[in-house]
Short mmCIF file of C-alpha atoms and ligand atoms in Angstrom, two decimals:
data_model
loop_
_atom_site.label_atom_id
_atom_site.label_comp_id
_atom_site.label_asym_id
_atom_site.label_seq_id
_atom_site.Cartn_x
_atom_site.Cartn_y
_atom_site.Cartn_z
CA MET A 18 98.25 124.50 41.12
CA LYS A 19 96.32 124.26 37.91
CA ILE A 20 92.64 124.99 38.52
CA ILE A 21 89.93 123.97 36.09
CA ILE A 22 86.40 125.21 36.73
CA THR A 23 83.62 123.28 35.04
CA GLU A 24 79.89 123.84 34.65
CA ASN A 25 78.81 120.75 36.56
CA TYR A 26 79.75 117.36 37.98
CA GLN A 27 79.39 115.64 34.60
CA GLU A 28 81.90 117.95 32.96
CA LEU A 29 84.20 117.74 36.00
CA SER A 30 84.24 113.94 35.72
CA ALA A 31 84.90 114.06 31.97
CA ARG A 32 87.82 116.49 32.42
CA ALA A 33 89.31 114.33 35.17
CA ASN A 34 89.02 111.34 32.89
CA GLU A 35 90.87 113.13 30.08
CA ILE A 36 93.87 113.41 32.40
CA MET A 37 93.56 109.79 33.45
CA ARG A 38 93.14 108.59 29.86
CA LYS A 39 96.26 110.46 28.73
CA LEU A 40 98.30 108.92 31.54
CA LEU A 41 97.02 105.40 30.85
CA ILE A 42 97.82 105.69 27.16
CA GLU A 43 101.29 107.19 27.75
CA LYS A 44 102.17 104.84 30.60
CA PRO A 45 100.25 101.55 30.51
CA ASN A 46 101.95 100.33 33.69
CA ALA A 47 101.11 103.47 35.69
CA VAL A 48 100.52 103.39 39.44
CA LEU A 49 97.17 105.00 40.17
CA GLY A 50 96.49 106.37 43.65
CA LEU A 51 92.74 106.16 44.15
CA ALA A 52 90.11 107.55 46.50
CA THR A 53 86.66 106.50 47.60
CA GLY A 54 83.70 108.79 48.38
CA SER A 55 81.23 110.38 46.00
CA SER A 56 83.60 112.80 44.24
CA PRO A 57 85.53 110.34 42.00
CA VAL A 58 82.55 108.10 41.12
CA GLY A 59 81.91 109.98 37.86
CA LEU A 60 85.59 109.68 36.94
CA TYR A 61 85.47 105.93 37.57
CA LYS A 62 82.34 105.62 35.39
CA ASN A 63 84.22 107.37 32.56
CA MET A 64 87.25 105.12 33.07
CA ILE A 65 84.98 102.07 32.76
CA ALA A 66 83.37 103.51 29.61
CA ASP A 67 86.81 104.08 28.04
CA TYR A 68 87.75 100.49 28.84
CA GLU A 69 84.54 99.17 27.29
CA LYS A 70 85.23 101.17 24.14
CA GLY A 71 88.76 99.75 23.94
CA ILE A 72 90.39 103.16 24.51
CA THR A 73 92.17 102.20 27.72
CA ASP A 74 93.64 99.00 29.10
CA TYR A 75 94.16 98.30 32.79
CA SER A 76 95.99 95.00 32.55
CA ARG A 77 99.37 96.48 33.49
CA ILE A 78 98.43 99.16 36.02
CA SER A 79 98.80 98.97 39.80
CA THR A 80 96.63 100.86 42.23
CA VAL A 81 97.04 102.10 45.79
CA ASN A 82 94.09 103.43 47.74
CA LEU A 83 94.07 106.16 50.33
CA ASP A 84 92.27 104.61 53.26
CA GLU A 85 90.13 101.93 54.88
CA TYR A 86 88.04 101.46 58.02
CA VAL A 87 89.54 99.34 60.78
CA GLY A 88 87.50 96.25 61.62
CA LEU A 89 85.47 95.78 58.45
CA PRO A 90 86.05 92.69 56.33
CA GLU A 91 86.59 93.28 52.60
CA THR A 92 83.16 91.78 51.95
CA HIS A 93 81.38 94.43 54.07
CA ASP A 94 79.48 96.72 51.73
CA GLN A 95 80.79 99.80 53.59
CA SER A 96 84.45 98.82 53.36
CA TYR A 97 86.50 100.87 50.96
CA ARG A 98 87.80 97.68 49.31
CA TYR A 99 84.20 96.78 48.52
CA PHE A 100 83.61 100.30 47.17
CA MET A 101 86.61 100.07 44.83
CA ASN A 102 85.64 96.61 43.57
CA ASP A 103 82.09 97.76 43.02
CA ASN A 104 82.81 101.15 41.42
CA LEU A 105 85.85 100.31 39.30
CA PHE A 106 87.95 97.18 39.68
CA LEU A 107 85.33 94.56 38.80
CA HIS A 108 84.39 96.48 35.64
CA VAL A 109 87.85 96.72 34.04
CA ASN A 110 90.68 94.27 33.37
CA VAL A 111 92.85 95.26 36.33
CA ASP A 112 94.90 92.49 37.94
CA MET A 113 93.29 92.31 41.40
CA ASP A 114 96.63 91.23 42.89
CA LYS A 115 97.99 94.63 41.90
CA THR A 116 95.23 96.61 43.64
CA ALA A 117 96.15 97.71 47.15
CA VAL A 118 93.79 99.04 49.81
CA PRO A 119 95.01 99.18 53.42
CA CYS A 120 93.75 96.06 55.20
CA GLY A 121 91.43 97.14 57.99
CA ASN A 122 90.45 93.64 59.01
CA THR A 123 93.54 92.89 61.04
CA SER A 124 94.39 92.27 64.69
CA ASP A 125 97.45 94.52 64.32
CA PRO A 126 96.54 97.77 62.50
CA ALA A 127 99.85 99.41 63.52
CA LYS A 128 101.77 96.69 61.70
CA GLU A 129 99.51 97.14 58.67
CA CYS A 130 100.39 100.86 58.64
CA GLU A 131 104.10 100.02 58.53
CA ARG A 132 103.53 97.47 55.77
CA TYR A 133 101.51 99.96 53.72
CA THR A 134 104.09 102.74 54.14
CA ASP A 135 106.76 100.32 52.86
CA TYR A 136 104.52 99.18 50.01
CA LEU A 137 104.06 102.79 48.90
CA LYS A 138 107.82 103.29 48.72
CA THR A 139 107.92 100.79 45.85
CA HIS A 140 104.58 101.92 44.35
CA ARG A 141 104.91 105.68 43.94
CA GLN A 142 101.73 107.06 42.47
CA ASP A 143 102.00 108.47 38.95
CA VAL A 144 98.77 110.20 39.83
CA GLN A 145 96.97 110.43 43.16
CA VAL A 146 93.23 111.06 42.90
CA LEU A 147 91.84 112.99 45.85
CA GLY A 148 88.47 114.19 47.08
CA LEU A 149 88.30 117.03 49.58
CA GLY A 150 86.60 116.99 52.97
CA GLY A 151 84.39 119.93 53.92
CA ASN A 152 86.97 120.64 56.66
CA GLY A 153 89.90 120.42 54.24
CA HIS A 154 90.81 116.81 54.94
CA ILE A 155 92.50 114.59 52.35
CA GLY A 156 92.33 110.85 52.87
CA PHE A 157 91.38 110.51 56.53
CA ASN A 158 93.97 113.16 57.45
CA GLU A 159 91.88 115.49 59.56
CA PRO A 160 92.87 119.07 60.49
CA GLY A 161 95.91 118.98 62.76
CA THR A 162 97.53 115.95 61.11
CA PRO A 163 101.28 116.58 60.75
CA PHE A 164 102.37 117.24 57.19
CA ASP A 165 105.19 114.68 57.58
CA SER A 166 102.84 111.79 58.46
CA HIS A 167 102.98 108.40 56.78
CA THR A 168 100.27 105.72 56.86
CA HIS A 169 98.69 105.81 60.30
CA ILE A 170 95.64 104.95 62.38
CA VAL A 171 93.02 107.64 62.88
CA GLU A 172 90.39 107.74 65.57
CA LEU A 173 87.21 108.84 63.83
CA LYS A 174 85.58 111.95 65.18
CA GLU A 175 82.16 111.51 66.74
CA ASN A 176 80.51 113.71 64.08
CA THR A 177 82.12 111.68 61.28
CA ARG A 178 80.77 108.48 62.85
CA ARG A 179 77.31 110.02 63.22
CA ASP A 180 77.41 111.22 59.58
CA ASN A 181 78.21 107.68 58.46
CA ALA A 182 75.75 105.94 60.79
CA ARG A 183 73.09 105.99 58.06
CA PHE A 184 75.08 103.35 56.17
CA PHE A 185 75.18 100.95 59.16
CA PRO A 186 72.49 99.18 61.23
CA SER A 187 73.27 101.47 64.19
CA LEU A 188 75.87 103.96 65.45
CA ASP A 189 77.52 101.14 67.43
CA ASN A 190 78.33 99.36 64.17
CA VAL A 191 80.21 102.34 62.72
CA PRO A 192 83.96 101.73 62.96
CA THR A 193 85.82 103.84 65.53
CA HIS A 194 89.13 103.87 63.65
CA ALA A 195 90.50 104.00 60.11
CA ILE A 196 93.87 103.55 58.44
CA THR A 197 94.93 106.34 56.11
CA MET A 198 97.83 107.10 53.84
CA GLY A 199 99.66 110.01 55.45
CA ILE A 200 100.13 113.47 54.01
CA ALA A 201 103.81 112.79 53.25
CA ASP A 202 102.76 109.66 51.30
CA ILE A 203 100.25 111.70 49.29
CA MET A 204 102.85 114.40 48.56
CA GLU A 205 105.22 111.74 47.13
CA ALA A 206 102.84 111.22 44.20
CA LYS A 207 104.26 112.44 40.89
CA SER A 208 101.01 114.27 40.20
CA ILE A 209 97.80 115.00 42.07
CA LEU A 210 94.29 115.17 40.64
CA LEU A 211 91.81 116.61 43.14
CA VAL A 212 88.12 116.76 42.32
CA ALA A 213 85.52 118.65 44.36
CA SER A 214 81.94 119.61 43.67
CA GLY A 215 79.12 121.35 45.47
CA THR A 216 78.77 124.46 47.65
CA ASN A 217 79.57 122.47 50.79
CA LYS A 218 83.17 122.25 49.52
CA ALA A 219 83.54 125.95 48.65
CA ASP A 220 85.12 127.04 51.96
CA ALA A 221 87.57 124.14 51.94
CA VAL A 222 88.48 124.87 48.30
CA TYR A 223 89.17 128.49 49.20
CA ALA A 224 91.36 127.49 52.18
CA MET A 225 93.22 124.93 50.07
CA VAL A 226 93.95 127.33 47.20
CA LYS A 227 94.18 130.77 48.80
CA GLY A 228 94.70 130.11 52.50
CA ALA A 229 97.94 129.75 54.43
CA VAL A 230 99.75 126.43 54.18
CA ASP A 231 98.75 125.22 57.61
CA GLU A 232 98.07 121.86 59.24
CA ASN A 233 94.62 123.13 60.18
CA CYS A 234 93.76 122.72 56.48
CA PRO A 235 95.50 119.50 55.40
CA ALA A 236 94.79 120.13 51.70
CA SER A 237 96.67 123.46 51.83
CA ILE A 238 99.93 121.47 51.62
CA LEU A 239 99.07 120.82 47.98
CA GLN A 240 100.18 124.41 47.25
CA ARG A 241 103.73 123.06 47.74
CA HIS A 242 103.36 120.18 45.26
CA GLU A 243 104.71 120.94 41.82
CA ASN A 244 102.12 119.06 39.77
CA VAL A 245 98.57 119.49 41.06
CA THR A 246 95.40 119.75 39.00
CA VAL A 247 92.24 120.76 40.83
CA ILE A 248 88.97 120.24 38.96
CA LEU A 249 85.94 121.98 40.43
CA ASP A 250 82.37 122.58 39.48
CA LYS A 251 81.08 126.16 39.64
CA ALA A 252 79.57 125.65 43.09
CA ALA A 253 82.81 124.38 44.65
CA ALA A 254 84.69 127.26 43.00
CA SER A 255 82.16 129.88 44.09
CA LYS A 256 84.38 131.42 46.82
CA LEU A 257 87.57 131.68 44.77
C1 LIG B 19 88.11 108.95 50.38
C2 LIG B 19 88.72 109.91 51.29
C3 LIG B 19 88.08 111.20 51.70
C4 LIG B 19 87.12 111.80 50.68
C5 LIG B 19 86.51 113.10 51.21
C6 LIG B 19 85.47 113.65 50.26
O1 LIG B 19 88.96 107.83 50.19
O2 LIG B 19 89.78 109.63 51.73
O3 LIG B 19 89.09 112.13 51.98
O4 LIG B 19 87.79 112.04 49.48
O5 LIG B 19 85.93 112.88 52.45
O6 LIG B 19 84.38 112.76 50.23
P1 LIG B 19 83.23 112.90 49.15
O7 LIG B 19 83.87 112.71 47.83
O8 LIG B 19 82.27 111.77 49.47
O9 LIG B 19 82.64 114.24 49.32
#
């Protein structure tokens, strides 16, 4: 694991973008594994800025996203497809047909999981961007998820639903399930770029880097991947 500690979120995002820029220039048809959440937003802003300056081109890339809520249409402003369109895709020249987010708006989520697992077999990520949950989760793979899991349905924990209720009209509107890439799918990526900031991530960062490789901390499996870069701000690195 290569660990880079930065002064703040701005520097973290710029360093993450340097890695992304290098990949995009070296391999214009790269497959990018992408994440939602607040952690990669600064990276995406830098990627858009590079595109606007003519430094990077997205016309030949493909993307695969980590996860999606079950039951939300793509047009719902809390769906992860909406997030990706809003924070990256609509601002660069990516071919939308080559952007993949699990489809949560389906009557058969189990079939969608099989389809997505198969899709990933032919779209191996050159880089997989990850955020880190305060409990060590990656994607929606919560503590206890088997390390050999592929894309699967997750029942959201009550506290996760309550945390997210502020984005919905009421708790009843918060999805009960999500589809997530599994840990085995994440580990197939040729390289991993994990970004984490803030003191609320410090314990999880410690467990991921220094703890035992254990399913109770899903991110600890990254110790066994041969090409991982972790970019932290000082606060997230404070317990290392
Ligand atoms: C996002 C995802 C999650 C987040 C994690 C951190 O697609 O799968 O694992 O990366 O929950 O979220 P933030 O970045 O909002 O702190």
